[in-house]
Structures are given as C-alpha cells and as structure tokens.
Backbone as ProteinMPNN parsed JSONL, in Angstrom:
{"seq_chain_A": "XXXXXXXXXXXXXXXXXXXXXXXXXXXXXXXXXXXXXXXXXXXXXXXXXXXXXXXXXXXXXXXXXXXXXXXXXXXXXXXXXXXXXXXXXXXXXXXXXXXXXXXXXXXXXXXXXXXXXXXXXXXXXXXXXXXXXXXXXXXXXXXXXXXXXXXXXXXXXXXXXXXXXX", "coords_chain_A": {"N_chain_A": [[187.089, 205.533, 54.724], [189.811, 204.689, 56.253], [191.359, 201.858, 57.319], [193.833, 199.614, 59.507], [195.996, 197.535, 58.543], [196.228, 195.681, 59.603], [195.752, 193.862, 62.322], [194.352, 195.511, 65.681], [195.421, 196.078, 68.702], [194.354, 196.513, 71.83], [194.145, 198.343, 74.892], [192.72, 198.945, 77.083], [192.57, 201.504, 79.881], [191.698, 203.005, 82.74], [190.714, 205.258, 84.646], [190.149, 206.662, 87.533], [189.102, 210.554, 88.931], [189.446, 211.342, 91.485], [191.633, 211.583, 93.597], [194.248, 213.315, 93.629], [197.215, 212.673, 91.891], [200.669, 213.04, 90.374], [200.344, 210.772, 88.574], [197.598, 210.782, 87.447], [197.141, 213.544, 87.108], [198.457, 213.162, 84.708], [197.345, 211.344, 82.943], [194.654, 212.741, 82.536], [195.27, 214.933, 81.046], [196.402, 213.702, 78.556], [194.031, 212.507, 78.038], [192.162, 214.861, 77.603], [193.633, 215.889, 75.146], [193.497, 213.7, 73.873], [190.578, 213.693, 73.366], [189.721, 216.382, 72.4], [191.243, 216.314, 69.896], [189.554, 214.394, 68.926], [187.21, 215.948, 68.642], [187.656, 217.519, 66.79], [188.518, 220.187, 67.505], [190.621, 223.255, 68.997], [193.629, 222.817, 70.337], [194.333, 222.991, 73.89], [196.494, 225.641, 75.206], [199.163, 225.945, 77.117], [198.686, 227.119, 79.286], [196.041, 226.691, 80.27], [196.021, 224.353, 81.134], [196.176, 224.061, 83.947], [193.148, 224.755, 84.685], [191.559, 222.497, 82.94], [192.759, 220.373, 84.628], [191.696, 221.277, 87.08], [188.863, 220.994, 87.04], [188.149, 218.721, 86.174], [189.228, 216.616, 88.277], [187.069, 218.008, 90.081], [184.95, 217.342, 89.206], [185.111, 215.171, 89.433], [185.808, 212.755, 88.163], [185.133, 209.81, 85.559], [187.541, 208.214, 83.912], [188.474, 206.615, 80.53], [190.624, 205.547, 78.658], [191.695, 204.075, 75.447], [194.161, 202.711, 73.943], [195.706, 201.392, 70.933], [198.523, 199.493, 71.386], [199.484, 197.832, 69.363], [200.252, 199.384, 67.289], [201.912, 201.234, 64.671], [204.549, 202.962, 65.78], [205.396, 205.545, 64.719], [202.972, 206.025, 63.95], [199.943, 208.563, 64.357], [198.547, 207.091, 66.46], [200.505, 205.689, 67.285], [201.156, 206.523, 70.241], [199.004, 207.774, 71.18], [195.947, 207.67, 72.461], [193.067, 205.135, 70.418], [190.52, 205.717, 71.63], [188.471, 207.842, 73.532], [186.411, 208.289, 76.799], [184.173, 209.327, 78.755], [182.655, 210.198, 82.413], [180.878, 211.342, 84.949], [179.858, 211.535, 88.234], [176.452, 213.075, 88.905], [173.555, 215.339, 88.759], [170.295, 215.754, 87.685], [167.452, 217.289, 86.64], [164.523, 216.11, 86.497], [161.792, 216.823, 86.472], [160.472, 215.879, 88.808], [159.729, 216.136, 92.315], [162.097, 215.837, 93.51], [165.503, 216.535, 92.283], [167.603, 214.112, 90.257], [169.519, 211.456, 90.41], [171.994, 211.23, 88.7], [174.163, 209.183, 86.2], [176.45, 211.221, 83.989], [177.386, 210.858, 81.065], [179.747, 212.042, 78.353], [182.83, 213.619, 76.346], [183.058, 210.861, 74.27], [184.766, 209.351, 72.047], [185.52, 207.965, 69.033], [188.901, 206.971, 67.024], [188.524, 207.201, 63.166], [189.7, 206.007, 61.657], [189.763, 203.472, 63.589], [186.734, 202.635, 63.8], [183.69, 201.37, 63.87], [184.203, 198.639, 64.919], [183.755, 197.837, 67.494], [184.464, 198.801, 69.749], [183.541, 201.405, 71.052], [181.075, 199.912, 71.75], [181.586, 197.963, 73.584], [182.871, 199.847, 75.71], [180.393, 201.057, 76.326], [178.73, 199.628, 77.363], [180.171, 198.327, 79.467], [180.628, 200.54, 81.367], [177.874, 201.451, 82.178], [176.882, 199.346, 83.431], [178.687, 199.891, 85.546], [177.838, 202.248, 86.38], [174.777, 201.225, 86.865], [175.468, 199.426, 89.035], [176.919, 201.329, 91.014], [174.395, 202.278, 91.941], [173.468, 204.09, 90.44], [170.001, 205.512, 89.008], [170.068, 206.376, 86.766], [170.943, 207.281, 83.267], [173.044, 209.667, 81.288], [173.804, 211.367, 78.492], [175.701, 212.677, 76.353], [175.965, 214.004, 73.388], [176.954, 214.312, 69.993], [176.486, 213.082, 68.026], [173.065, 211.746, 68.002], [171.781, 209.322, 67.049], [173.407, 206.986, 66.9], [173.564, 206.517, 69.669], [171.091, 204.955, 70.262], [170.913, 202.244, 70.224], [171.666, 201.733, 73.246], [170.092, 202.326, 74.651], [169.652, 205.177, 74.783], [167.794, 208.085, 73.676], [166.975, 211.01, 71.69], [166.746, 213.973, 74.346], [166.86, 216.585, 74.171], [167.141, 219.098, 71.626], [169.074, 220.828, 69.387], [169.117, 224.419, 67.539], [169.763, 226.782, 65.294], [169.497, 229.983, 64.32], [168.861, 232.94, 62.588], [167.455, 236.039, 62.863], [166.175, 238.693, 60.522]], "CA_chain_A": [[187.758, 205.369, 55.987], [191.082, 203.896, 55.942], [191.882, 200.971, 58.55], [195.202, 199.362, 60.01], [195.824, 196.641, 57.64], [196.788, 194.701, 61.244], [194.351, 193.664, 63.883], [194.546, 196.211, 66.597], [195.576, 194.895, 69.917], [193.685, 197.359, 72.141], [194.349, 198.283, 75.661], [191.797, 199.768, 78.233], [193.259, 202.283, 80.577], [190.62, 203.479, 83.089], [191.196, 206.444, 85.8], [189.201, 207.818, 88.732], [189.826, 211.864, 89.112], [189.557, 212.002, 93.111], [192.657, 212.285, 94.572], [195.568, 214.205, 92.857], [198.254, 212.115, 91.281], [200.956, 213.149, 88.652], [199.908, 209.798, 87.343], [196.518, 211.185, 87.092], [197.195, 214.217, 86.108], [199.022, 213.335, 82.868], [196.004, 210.936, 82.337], [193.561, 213.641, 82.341], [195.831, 216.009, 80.019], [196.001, 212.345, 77.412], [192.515, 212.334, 77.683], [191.274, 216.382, 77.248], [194.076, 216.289, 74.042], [192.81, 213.205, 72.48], [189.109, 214.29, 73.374], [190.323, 217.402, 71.541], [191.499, 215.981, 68.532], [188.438, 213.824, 68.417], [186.466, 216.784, 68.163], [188.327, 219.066, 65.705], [188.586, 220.909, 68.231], [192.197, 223.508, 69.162], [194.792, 221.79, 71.69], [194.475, 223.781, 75.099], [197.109, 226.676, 75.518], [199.584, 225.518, 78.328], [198.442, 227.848, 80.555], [195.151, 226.756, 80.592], [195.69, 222.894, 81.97], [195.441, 223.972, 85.416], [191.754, 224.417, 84.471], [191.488, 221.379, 83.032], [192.498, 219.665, 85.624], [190.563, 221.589, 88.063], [187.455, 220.426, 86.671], [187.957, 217.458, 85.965], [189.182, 216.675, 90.006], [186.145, 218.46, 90.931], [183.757, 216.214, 88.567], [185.22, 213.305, 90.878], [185.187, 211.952, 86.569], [185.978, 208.474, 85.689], [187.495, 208.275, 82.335], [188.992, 205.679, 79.715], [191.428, 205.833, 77.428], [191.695, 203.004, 74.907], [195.138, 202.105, 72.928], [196.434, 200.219, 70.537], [199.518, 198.886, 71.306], [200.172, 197.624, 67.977], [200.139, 200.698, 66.397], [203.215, 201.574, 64.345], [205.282, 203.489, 66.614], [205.493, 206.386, 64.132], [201.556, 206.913, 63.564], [199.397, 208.656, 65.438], [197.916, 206.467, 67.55], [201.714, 204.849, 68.448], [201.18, 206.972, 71.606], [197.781, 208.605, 71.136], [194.412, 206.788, 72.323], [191.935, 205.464, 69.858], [189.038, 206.39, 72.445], [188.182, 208.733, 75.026], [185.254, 207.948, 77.365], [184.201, 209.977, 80.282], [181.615, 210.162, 82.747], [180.838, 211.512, 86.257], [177.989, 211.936, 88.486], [175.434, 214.233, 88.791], [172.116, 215.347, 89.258], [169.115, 216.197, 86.676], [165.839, 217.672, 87.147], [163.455, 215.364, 85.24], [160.473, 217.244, 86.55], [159.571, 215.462, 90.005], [160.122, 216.731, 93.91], [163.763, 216.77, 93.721], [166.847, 216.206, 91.41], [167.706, 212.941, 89.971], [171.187, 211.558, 90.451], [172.767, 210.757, 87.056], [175.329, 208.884, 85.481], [176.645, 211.683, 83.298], [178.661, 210.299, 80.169], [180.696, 212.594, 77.831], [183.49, 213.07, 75.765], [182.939, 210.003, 73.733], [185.364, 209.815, 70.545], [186.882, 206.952, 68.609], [189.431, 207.586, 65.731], [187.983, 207.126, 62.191], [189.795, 204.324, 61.301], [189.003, 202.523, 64.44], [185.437, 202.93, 64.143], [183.001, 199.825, 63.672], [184.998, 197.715, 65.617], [183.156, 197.009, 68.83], [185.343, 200.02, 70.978], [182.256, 201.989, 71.782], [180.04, 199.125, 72.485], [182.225, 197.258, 74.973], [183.254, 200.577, 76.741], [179.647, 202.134, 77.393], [178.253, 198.457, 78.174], [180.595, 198.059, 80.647], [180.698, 201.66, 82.266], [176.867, 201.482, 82.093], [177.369, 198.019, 84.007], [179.247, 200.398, 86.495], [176.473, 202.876, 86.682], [174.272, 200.922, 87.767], [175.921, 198.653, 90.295], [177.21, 202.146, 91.658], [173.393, 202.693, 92.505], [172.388, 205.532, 89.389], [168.913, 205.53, 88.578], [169.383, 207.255, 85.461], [172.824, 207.773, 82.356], [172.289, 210.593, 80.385], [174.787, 211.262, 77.492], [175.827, 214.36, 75.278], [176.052, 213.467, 71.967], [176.36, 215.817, 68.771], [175.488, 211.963, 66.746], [172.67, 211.403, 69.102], [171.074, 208.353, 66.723], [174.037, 205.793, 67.464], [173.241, 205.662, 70.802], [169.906, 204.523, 70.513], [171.143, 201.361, 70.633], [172.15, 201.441, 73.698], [169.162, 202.844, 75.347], [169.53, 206.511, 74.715], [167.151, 208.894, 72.764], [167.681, 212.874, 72.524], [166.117, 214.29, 75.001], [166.376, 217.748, 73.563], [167.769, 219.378, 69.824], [169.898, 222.326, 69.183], [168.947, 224.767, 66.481], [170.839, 228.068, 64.958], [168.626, 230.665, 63.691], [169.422, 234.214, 62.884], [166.409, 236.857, 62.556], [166.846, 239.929, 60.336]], "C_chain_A": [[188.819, 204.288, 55.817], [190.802, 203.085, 57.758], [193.276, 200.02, 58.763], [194.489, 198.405, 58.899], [196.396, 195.476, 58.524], [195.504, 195.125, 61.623], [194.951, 194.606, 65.089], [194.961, 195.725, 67.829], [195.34, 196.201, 70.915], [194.048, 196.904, 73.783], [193.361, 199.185, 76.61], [192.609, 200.042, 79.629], [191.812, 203.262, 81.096], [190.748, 204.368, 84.481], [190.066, 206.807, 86.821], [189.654, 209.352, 89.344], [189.365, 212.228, 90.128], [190.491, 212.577, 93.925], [193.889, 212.449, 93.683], [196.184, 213.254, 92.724], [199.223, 212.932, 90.493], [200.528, 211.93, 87.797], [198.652, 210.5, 86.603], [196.528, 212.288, 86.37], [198.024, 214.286, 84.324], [198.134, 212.657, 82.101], [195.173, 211.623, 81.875], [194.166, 214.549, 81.131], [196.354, 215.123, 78.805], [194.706, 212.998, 76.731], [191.913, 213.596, 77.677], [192.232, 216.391, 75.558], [193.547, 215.17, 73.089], [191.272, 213.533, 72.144], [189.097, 215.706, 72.602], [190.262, 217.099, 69.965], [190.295, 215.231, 67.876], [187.093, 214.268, 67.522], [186.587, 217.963, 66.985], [188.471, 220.025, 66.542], [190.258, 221.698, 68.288], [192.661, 223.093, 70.524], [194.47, 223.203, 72.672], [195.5, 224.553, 75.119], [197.596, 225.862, 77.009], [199.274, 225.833, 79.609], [196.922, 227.408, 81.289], [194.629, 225.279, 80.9], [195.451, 223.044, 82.754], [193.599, 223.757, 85.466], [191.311, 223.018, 84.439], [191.665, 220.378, 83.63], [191.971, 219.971, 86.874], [189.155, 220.952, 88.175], [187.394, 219.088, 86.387], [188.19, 216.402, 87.108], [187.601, 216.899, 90.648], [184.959, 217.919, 90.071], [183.992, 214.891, 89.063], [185.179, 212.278, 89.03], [186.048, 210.338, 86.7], [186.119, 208.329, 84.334], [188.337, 206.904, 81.881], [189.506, 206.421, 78.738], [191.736, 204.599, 76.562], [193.13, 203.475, 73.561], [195.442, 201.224, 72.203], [197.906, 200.222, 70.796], [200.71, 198.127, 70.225], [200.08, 198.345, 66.996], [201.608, 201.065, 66.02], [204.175, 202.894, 65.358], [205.698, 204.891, 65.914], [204.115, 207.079, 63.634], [201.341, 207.709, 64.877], [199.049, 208.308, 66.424], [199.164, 205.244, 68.283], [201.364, 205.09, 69.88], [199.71, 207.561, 72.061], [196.9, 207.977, 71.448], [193.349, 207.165, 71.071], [190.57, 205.518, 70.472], [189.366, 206.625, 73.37], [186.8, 208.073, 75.438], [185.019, 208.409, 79.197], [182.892, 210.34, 80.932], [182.049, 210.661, 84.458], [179.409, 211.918, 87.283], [177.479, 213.366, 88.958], [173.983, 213.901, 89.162], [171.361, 215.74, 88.154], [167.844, 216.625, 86.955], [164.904, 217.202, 86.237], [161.933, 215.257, 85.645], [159.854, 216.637, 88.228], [159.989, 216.163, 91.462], [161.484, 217.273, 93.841], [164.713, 216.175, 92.154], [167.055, 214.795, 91.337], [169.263, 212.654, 89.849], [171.517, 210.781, 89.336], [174.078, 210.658, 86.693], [175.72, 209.622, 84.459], [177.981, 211.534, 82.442], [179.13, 211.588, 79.024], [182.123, 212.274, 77.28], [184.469, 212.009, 75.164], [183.886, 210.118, 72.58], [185.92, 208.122, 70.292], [187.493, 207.604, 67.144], [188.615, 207.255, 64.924], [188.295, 205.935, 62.059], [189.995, 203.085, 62.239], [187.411, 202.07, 64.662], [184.675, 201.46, 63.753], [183.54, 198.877, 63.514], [184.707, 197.019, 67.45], [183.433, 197.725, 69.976], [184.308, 200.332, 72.007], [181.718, 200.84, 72.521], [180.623, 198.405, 73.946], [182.544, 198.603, 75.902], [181.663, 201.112, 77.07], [179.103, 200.715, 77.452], [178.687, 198.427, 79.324], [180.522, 199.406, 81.825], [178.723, 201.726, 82.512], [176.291, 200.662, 83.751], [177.05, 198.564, 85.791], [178.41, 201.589, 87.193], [175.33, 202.435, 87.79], [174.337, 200.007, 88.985], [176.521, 199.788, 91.237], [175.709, 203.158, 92.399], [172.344, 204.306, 91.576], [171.314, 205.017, 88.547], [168.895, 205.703, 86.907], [171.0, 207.269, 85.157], [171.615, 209.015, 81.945], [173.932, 211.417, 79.911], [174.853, 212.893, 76.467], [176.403, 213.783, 74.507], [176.002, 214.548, 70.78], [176.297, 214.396, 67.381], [174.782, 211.483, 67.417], [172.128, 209.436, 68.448], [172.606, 206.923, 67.294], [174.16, 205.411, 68.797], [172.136, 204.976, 71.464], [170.081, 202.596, 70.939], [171.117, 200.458, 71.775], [170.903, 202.024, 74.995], [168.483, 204.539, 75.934], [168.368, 207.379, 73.474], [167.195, 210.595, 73.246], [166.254, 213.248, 73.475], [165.378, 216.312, 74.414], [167.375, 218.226, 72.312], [167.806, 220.941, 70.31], [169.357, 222.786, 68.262], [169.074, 226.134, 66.409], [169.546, 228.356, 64.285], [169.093, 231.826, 63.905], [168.151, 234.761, 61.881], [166.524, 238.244, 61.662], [165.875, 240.889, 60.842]], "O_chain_A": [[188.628, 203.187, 55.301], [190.332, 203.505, 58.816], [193.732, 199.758, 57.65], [193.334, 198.331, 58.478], [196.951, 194.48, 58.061], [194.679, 196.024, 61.457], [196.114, 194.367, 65.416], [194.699, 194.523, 67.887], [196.233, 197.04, 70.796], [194.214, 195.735, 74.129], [193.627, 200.387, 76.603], [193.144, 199.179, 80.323], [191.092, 203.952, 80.374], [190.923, 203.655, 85.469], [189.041, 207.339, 86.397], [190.531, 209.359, 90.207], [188.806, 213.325, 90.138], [190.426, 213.559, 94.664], [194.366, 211.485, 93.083], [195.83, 212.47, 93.604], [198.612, 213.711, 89.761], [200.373, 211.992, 86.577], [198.661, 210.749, 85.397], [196.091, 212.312, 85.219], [198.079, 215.041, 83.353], [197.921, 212.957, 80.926], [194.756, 211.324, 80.756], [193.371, 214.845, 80.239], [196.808, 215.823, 77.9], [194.414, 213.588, 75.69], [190.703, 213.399, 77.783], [191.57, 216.903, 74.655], [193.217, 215.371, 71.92], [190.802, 213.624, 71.01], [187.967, 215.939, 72.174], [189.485, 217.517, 69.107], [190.002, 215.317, 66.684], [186.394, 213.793, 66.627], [185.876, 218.866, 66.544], [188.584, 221.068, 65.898], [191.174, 221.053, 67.778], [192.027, 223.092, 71.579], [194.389, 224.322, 72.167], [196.188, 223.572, 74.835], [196.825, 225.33, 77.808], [199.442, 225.224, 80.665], [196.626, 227.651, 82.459], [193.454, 224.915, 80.951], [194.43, 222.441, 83.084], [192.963, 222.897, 86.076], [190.844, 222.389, 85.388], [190.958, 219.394, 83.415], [191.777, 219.096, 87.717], [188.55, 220.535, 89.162], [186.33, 218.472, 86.439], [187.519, 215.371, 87.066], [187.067, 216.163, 91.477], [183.858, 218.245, 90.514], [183.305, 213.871, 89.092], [184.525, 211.243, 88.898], [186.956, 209.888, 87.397], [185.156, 208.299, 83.568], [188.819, 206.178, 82.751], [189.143, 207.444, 78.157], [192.244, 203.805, 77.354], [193.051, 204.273, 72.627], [195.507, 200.097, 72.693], [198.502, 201.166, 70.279], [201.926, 197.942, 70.201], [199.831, 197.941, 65.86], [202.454, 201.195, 66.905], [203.834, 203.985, 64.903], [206.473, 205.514, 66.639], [204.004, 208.192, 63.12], [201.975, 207.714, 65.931], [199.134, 209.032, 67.416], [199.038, 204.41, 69.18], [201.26, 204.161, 70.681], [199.419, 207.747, 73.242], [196.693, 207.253, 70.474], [192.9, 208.243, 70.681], [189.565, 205.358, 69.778], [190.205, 206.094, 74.098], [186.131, 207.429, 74.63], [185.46, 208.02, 80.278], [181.997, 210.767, 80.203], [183.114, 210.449, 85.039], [178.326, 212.436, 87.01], [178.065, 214.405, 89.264], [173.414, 212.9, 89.599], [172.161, 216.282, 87.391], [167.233, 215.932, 87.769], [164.527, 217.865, 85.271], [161.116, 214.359, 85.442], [158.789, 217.073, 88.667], [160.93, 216.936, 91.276], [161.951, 218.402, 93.987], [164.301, 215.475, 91.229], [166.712, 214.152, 92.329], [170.078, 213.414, 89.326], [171.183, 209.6, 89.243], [174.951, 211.524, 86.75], [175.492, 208.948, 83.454], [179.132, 211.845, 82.748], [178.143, 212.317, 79.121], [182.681, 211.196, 77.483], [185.695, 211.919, 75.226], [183.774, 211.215, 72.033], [186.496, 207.358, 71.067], [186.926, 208.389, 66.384], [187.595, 206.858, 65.488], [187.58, 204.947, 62.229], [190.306, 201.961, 61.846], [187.008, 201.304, 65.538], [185.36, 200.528, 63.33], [183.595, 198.196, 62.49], [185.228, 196.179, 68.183], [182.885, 197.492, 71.053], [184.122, 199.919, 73.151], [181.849, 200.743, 73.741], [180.106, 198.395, 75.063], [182.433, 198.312, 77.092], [181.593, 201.656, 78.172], [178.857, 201.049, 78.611], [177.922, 198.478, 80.286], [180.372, 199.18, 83.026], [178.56, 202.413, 83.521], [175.66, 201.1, 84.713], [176.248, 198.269, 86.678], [178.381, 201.772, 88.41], [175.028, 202.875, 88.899], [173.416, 199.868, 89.789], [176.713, 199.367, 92.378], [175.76, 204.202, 93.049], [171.372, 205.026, 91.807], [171.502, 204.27, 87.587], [168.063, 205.327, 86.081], [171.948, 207.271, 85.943], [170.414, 209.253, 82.073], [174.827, 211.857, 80.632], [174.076, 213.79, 76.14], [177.343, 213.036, 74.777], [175.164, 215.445, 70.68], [176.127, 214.604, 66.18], [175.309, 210.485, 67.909], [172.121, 208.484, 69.229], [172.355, 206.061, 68.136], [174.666, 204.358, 69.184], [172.057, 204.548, 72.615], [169.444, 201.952, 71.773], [170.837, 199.26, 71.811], [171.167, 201.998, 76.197], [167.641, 204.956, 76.728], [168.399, 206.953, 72.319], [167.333, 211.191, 74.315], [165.092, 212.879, 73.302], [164.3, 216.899, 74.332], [168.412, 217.583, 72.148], [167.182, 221.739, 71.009], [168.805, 221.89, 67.623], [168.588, 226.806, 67.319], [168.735, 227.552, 63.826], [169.657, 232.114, 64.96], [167.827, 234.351, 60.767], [167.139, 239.081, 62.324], [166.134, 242.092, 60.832]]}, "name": "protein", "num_of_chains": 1, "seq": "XXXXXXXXXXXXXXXXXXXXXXXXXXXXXXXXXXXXXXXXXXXXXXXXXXXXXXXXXXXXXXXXXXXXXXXXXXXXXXXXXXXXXXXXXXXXXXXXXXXXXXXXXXXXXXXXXXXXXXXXXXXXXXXXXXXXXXXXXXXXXXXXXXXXXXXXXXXXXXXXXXXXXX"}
C-alpha cells in the first residue's frame, strides 16, 4: 500500500438527505461515485441518478464525505473523497413484541492509501456519538470485512455463503 509522502490535511463534509437541495444533490452523487469506486464496483449510468437520489431522500440518510485538501490537484483524491460514511434510521426485528429502531450504518470505504490512519475510527465514534444522543437503542452495520469492526462494538450477526448443488 502506497501512501502520500505528505501528511494529509483531511476535511469532514457531513450532509443530511431531507430536504432537496442542488447542494445536496451533488453531495449524494460525490458520495454513491466514491462509494462506488470504493467498492470496485461500475459508476451509475446517467440515467439512473434519479434513483439514486430517490433513495437516498427517502432514507432521510446522513452521510460523510472526508477529503484531503492537500492532495495533489492532479491525483485522484485532488477532488475525490478519501471516505464515504453513511447511515440512516431504521427498524430491525431482533425477535421481541415489536421492531427495534436502528442506527443503520453503510457504505463505509476509505482509499487504500489512506487506510490506518485514524479516518474510520474518528468518523464511526463520532456518528455513533450521534446515534445515540439521537435516542437509537441499537447501530447495526453491513460490512463485507465484518472483523474490523469488532472494535468498535460490532460482531456479525449473520454470514453469507455461495453454494452450487449438482
């Protein structure tokens, strides 16, 4: 893993997706392309932002975008965030009378060569923070590296597994 051979100078950029903006919406279409790229994932088809920002309005989401600022103005990350971080609430059924209202966190990413640098930890501390001073009982996280968030008070709840029968 390659890293800046400069100290990063990092900027937290943090949105609420309630009420329509163009600010907002160019936030949200930042943050689905670097959440994109994070994942290997393919860039959205133009046609198919309206979606994306449909849903992401109607998840009421609260996301982060984290920059460096001192990023060469010709890399990637001149303009690009090195983390996504998104969360919105919800409900869960964790077996009792009714539904449980949950802090639901999601697409998590930092670049590579930002990585074990403290990004993560200061952004889900603090949104965590925000969790529960916003009155949620319960986070609950989607992860496809579930062990690094043990840390933080997460363990999987449940495991994926591919199987094909002949």
């Amino acid at each position: 893993m390659m890293r800046p051979e400069r100290e990063p100078k990092l900027e937290t950029r943090t949105y609420q997706a309630t009420e329509r903006s163009p600010e907002i919406d160019e936030a949200i279409k930042i943050f689905h392309q670097a959440t994109g790229i994070g994942f290997y994932e393919p860039l959205p088809e133009e046609k198919q932002w309206s979606n994306y920002l449909d849903l992401t309005y109607a998840q009421k989401m609260r996301f982060s975008l984290v920059f460096d600022t001192a990023a060469e103005p010709h890399s990637r990350h001149g303009a690009d965030p090195v983390h996504t971080y998104g969360a919105f609430p919800g409900l869960i059924n964790a077996g009792g009378k009714a539904p449980v209202p949950t802090h639901k966190i999601s697409a998590v990413t930092v670049a590579p060569s930002y990585r074990r640098r403290g990004i993560l930890s200061k952004q889900i501390t603090a949104d965590l923070a925000y969790a529960q001073q916003a009155g949620f009982p319960m986070a609950a996280l989607t992860a496809s590296e579930a062990t690094i968030y043990g840390r933080f008070g997460f363990e999987p709840a449940t495991y994926q597994t591919r199987f094909t029968l002949k």
